[in-house]
Short mmCIF file of C-alpha atoms in Angstrom, two decimals:
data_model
loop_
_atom_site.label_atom_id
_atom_site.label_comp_id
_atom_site.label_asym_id
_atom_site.label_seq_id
_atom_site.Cartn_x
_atom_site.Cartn_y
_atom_site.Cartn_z
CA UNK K 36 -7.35 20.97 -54.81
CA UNK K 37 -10.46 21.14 -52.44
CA UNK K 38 -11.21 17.70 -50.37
CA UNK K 39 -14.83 17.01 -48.55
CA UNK K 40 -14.78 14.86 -45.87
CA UNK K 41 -17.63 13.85 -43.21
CA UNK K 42 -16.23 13.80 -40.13
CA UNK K 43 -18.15 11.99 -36.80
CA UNK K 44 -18.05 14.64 -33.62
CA UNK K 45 -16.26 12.82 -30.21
CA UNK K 46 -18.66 10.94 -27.87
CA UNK K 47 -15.78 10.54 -25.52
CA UNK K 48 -12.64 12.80 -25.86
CA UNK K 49 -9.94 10.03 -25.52
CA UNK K 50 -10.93 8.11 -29.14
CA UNK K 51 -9.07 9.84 -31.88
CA UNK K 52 -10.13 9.30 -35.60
CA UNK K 53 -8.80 9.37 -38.91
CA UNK K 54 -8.57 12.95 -39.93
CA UNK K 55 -7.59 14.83 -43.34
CA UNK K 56 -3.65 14.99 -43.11
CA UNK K 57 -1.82 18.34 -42.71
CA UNK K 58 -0.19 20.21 -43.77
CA UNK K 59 -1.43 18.93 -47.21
CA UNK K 60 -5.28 19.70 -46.52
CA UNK K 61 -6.61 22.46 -43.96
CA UNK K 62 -9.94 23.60 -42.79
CA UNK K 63 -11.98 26.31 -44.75
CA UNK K 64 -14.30 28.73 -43.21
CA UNK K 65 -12.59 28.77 -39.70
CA UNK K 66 -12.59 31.49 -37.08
CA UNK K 67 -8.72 30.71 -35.57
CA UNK K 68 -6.87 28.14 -36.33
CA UNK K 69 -3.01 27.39 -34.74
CA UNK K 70 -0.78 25.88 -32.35
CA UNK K 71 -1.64 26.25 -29.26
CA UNK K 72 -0.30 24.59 -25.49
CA UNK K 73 -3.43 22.29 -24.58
CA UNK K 74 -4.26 19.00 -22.77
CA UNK K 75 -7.43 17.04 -22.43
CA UNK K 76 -9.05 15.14 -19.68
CA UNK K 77 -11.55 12.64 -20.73
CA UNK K 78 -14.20 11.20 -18.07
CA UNK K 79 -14.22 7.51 -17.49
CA UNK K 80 -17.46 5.64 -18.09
CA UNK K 81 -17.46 3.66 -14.55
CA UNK K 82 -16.88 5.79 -11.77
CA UNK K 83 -14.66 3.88 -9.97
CA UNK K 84 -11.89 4.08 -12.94
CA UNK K 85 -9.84 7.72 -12.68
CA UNK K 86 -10.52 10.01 -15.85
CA UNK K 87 -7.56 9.72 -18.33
CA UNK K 88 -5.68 12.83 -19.08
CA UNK K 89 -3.63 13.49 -22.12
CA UNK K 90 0.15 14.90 -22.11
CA UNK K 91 0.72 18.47 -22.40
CA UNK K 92 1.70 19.59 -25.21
CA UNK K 93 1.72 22.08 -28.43
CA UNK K 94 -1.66 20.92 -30.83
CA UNK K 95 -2.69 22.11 -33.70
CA UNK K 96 -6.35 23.15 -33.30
CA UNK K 97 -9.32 24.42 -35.90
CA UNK K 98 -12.00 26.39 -34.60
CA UNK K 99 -14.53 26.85 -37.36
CA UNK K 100 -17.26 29.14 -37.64
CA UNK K 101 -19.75 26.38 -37.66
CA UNK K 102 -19.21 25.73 -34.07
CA UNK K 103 -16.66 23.12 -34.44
CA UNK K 104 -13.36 22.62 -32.56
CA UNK K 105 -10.81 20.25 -34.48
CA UNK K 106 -7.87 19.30 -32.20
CA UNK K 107 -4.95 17.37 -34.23
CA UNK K 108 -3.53 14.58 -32.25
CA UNK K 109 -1.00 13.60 -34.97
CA UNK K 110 -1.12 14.85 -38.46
CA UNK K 111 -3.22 12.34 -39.41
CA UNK K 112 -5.46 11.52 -35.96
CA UNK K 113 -7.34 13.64 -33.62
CA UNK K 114 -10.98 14.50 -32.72
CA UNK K 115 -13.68 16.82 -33.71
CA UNK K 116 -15.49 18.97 -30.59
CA UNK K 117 -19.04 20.44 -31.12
CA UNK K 118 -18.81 23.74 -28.91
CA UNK K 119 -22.39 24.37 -28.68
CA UNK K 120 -22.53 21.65 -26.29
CA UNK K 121 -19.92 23.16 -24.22
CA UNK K 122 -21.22 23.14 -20.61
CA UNK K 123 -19.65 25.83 -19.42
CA UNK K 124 -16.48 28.17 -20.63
CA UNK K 125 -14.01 29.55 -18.10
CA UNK K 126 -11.27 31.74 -19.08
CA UNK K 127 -8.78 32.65 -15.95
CA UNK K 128 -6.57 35.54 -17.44
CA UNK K 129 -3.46 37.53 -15.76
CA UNK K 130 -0.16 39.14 -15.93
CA UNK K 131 2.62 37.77 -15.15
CA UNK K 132 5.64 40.12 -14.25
CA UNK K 133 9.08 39.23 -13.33
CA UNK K 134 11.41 42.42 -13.31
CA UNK K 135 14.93 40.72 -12.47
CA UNK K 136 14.65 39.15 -15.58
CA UNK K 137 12.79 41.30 -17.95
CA UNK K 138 9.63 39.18 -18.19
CA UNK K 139 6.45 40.89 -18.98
CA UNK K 140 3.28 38.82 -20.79
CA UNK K 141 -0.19 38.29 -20.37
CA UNK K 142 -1.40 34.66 -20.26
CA UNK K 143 -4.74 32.87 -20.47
CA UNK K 144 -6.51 29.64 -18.72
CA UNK K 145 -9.30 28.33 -21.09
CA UNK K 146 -11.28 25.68 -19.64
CA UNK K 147 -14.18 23.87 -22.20
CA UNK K 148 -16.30 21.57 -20.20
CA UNK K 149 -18.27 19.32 -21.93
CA UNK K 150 -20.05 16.66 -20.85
CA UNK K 151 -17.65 13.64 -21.25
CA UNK K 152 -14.75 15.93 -20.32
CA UNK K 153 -12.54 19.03 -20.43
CA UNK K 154 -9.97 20.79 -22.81
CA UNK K 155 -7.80 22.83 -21.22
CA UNK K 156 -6.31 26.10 -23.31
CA UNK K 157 -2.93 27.61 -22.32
CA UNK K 158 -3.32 31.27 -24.39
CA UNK K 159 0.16 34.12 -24.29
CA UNK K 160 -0.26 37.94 -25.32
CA UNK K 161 -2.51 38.80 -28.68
CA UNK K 162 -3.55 34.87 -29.05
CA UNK K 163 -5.81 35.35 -25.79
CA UNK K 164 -8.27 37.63 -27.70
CA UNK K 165 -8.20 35.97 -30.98
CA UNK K 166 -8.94 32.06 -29.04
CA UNK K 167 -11.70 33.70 -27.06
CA UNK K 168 -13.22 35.19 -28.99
CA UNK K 169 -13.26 32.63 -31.69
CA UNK K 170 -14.35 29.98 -28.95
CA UNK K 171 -17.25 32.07 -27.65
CA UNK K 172 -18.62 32.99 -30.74
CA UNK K 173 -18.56 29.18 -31.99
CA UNK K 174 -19.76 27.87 -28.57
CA UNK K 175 -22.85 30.06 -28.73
CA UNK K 176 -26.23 28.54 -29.47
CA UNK K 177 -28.40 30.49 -31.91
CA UNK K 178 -31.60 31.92 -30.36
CA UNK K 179 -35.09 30.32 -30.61
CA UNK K 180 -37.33 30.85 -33.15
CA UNK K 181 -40.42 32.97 -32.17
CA UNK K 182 -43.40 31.93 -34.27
CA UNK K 183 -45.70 34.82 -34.41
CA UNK K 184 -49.14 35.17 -33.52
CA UNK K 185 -51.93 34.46 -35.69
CA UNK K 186 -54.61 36.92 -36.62
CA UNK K 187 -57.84 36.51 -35.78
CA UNK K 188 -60.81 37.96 -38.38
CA UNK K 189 -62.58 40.72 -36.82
CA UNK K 190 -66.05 38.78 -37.95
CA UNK K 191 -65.27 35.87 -36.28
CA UNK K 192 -63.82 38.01 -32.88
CA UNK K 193 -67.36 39.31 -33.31
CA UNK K 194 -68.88 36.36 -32.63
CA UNK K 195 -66.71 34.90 -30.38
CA UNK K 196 -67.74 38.12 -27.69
CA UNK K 197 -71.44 37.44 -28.51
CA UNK K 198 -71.63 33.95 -27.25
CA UNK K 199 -69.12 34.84 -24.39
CA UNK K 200 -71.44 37.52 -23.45
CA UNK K 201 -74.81 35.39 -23.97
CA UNK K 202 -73.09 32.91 -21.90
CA UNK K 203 -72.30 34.66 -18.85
CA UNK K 204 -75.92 35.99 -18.86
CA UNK K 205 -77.71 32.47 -18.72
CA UNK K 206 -74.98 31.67 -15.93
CA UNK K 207 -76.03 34.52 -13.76
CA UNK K 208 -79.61 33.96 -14.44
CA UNK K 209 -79.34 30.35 -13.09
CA UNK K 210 -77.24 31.33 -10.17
CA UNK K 211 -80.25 33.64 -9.16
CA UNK K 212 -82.52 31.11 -9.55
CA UNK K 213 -80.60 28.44 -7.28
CA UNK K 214 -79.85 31.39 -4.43
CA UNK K 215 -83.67 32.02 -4.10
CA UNK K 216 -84.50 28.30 -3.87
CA UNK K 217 -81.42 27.80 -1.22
CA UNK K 218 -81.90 27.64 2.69
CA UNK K 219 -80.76 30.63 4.19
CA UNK K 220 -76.79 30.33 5.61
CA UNK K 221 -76.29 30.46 9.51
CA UNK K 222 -73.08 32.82 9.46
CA UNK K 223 -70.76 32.65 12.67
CA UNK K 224 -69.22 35.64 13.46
CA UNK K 225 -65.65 35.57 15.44
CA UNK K 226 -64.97 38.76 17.48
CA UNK K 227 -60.96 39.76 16.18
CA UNK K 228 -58.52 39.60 19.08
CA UNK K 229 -56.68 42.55 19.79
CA UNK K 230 -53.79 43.20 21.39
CA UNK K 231 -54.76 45.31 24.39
CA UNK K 232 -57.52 42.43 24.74
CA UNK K 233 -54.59 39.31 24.69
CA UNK K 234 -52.94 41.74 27.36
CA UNK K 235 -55.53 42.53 29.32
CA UNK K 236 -56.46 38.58 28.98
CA UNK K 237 -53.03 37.37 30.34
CA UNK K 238 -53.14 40.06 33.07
CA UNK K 239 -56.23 38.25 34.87
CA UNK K 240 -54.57 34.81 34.21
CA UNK K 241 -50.99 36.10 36.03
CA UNK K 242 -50.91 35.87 40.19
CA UNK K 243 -49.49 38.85 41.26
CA UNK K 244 -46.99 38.65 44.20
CA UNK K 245 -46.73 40.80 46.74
CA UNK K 246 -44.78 43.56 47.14
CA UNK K 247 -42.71 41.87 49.86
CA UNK K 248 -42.33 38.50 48.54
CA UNK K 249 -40.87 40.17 44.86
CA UNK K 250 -38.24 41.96 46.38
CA UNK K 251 -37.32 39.02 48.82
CA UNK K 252 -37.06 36.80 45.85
CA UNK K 253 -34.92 39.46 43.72
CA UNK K 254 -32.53 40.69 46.62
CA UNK K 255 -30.36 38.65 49.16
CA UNK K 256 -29.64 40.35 52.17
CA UNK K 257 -26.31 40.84 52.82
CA UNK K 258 -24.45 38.34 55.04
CA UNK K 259 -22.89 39.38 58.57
CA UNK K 260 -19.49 37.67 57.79
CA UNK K 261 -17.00 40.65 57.32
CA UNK K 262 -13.90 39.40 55.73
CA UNK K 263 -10.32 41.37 57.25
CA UNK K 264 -6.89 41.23 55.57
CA UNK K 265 -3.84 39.79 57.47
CA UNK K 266 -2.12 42.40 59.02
CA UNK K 267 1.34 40.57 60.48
CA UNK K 268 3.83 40.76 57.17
CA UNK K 269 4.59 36.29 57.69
CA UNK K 270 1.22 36.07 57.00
CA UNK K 271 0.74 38.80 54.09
CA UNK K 272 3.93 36.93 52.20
CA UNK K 273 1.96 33.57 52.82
CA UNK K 274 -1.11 34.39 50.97
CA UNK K 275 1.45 36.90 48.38
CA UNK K 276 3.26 33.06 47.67
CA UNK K 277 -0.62 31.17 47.41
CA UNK K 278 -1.70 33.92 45.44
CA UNK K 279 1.43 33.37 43.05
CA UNK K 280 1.32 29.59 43.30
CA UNK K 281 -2.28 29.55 42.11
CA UNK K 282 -1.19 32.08 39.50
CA UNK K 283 1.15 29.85 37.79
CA UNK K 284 -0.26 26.93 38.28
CA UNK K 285 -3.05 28.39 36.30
CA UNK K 286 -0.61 29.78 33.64
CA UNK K 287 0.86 26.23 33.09
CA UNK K 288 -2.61 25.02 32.19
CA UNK K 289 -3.16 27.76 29.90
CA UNK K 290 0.19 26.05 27.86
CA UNK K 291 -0.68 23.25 28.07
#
């Protein structure tokens, strides 16, 4: 017994609808179809109310090759997903290894974003090939019809270059006509600046110092104080003690 039912696609991901009950009645022409460890988060339609998120749990979901995903709620509720308006697909995959125990399997974060929400896939082992490929295959748009070019008569093309070419003749006959009539153009010439002529330029513009006054400028004399270390030992263990004061005061600072 076949059953055909028109079913309205989600607007928002958190209104569930009547749907064919299984396991009496199930989907024809589907790519995967199967349990699988899902949650949803719908968006809220005010901003300042937090997006509701579903429970976690085992679903039974349809993935048809018409680019359909149908995710049973219940067996009688749930919602119907077009794919191919599926933002953006993200599919986090690794292995997870745990030796003590013997646990070795590969699992799978699907992510659908759409844009009143997400679904969220939790794939194990052989099911993450079969649900990704399945969901990328349905959540790809077809390609855009080219239309091709029409073709152009080679009579008409004919013409089309005569007048084009008569055309541009009468325009470059009246252009001569106007350039003969026209005053004559003063044309300003500006010399181009060069670099040995900018330097040459800024030279004349710079007052040069003399010789005398540069290095004056550039090098201090040296001073005529001559600095002598104590030579008794009280006074050596004095500045030893400042010099070790200062030290740790400096240290504490550094702490702190």
């Amino acid at each position: 017994m076949s059953r055909s039912v028109a079913l309205v696609v989600a607007d928002r991901l958190n209104k569930y609808i009547d749907l064919p009950p299984r396991p009496k009645f199930k989907v024809n022409d589907v790519l995967q179809r199967g349990n699988v460890f899902s949650f949803v988060r719908s968006k809220s339609t005010f901003f300042a109310f937090p997006d509701e998120i579903s429970s976690l749990k085992n679903r039974f979901i349809n993935v048809t090759s018409t680019g359909f995903m149908i995710i049973y709620e219940t067996n009688q509720k749930g919602i119907v997903v077009d794919l191919r308006r599926a933002l953006n697909v993200f599919c986090e995959a690794d292995r997870f290894v745990k030796k003590s125990k013997k646990i070795n399997y590969l699992r799978c974060h699907v992510k659908i974003r759409l844009p009143r929400g997400n679904i969220h896939l939790f794939l194990r082992d052989e099911n993450v090939h079969k649900w990704t490929c399945a969901i990328m295959r349905a959540s790809a748009r077809p390609g855009k019809l080219v239309s091709p070019v029409p073709s152009i008569p080679l009579e008409t093309m004919e013409t089309h270059l005569e007048t084009a070419i008569e055309e541009e003749e009468e325009e470059e006959e009246i252009s001569t006509a106007c350039e003969s009539c026209a005053e004559p153009v003063t044309v300003i010439e500006v010399p181009n600046s060069s670099v040995r002529s900018l330097r040459l330029k800024l030279e004349k513009e710079l007052v040069l110092m003399p010789k005398e006054q540069f290095f004056a400028e550039v090098y201090h004399p040296p001073t005529n104080e001559i600095v002598l270390e104590p030579t008794s030992e009280q006074e050596k263990k004095e500045e030893e003690a400042e010099v070790e004061r200062e030290k740790n005061w400096w240290m504490r600072s550094l702490r702190c």
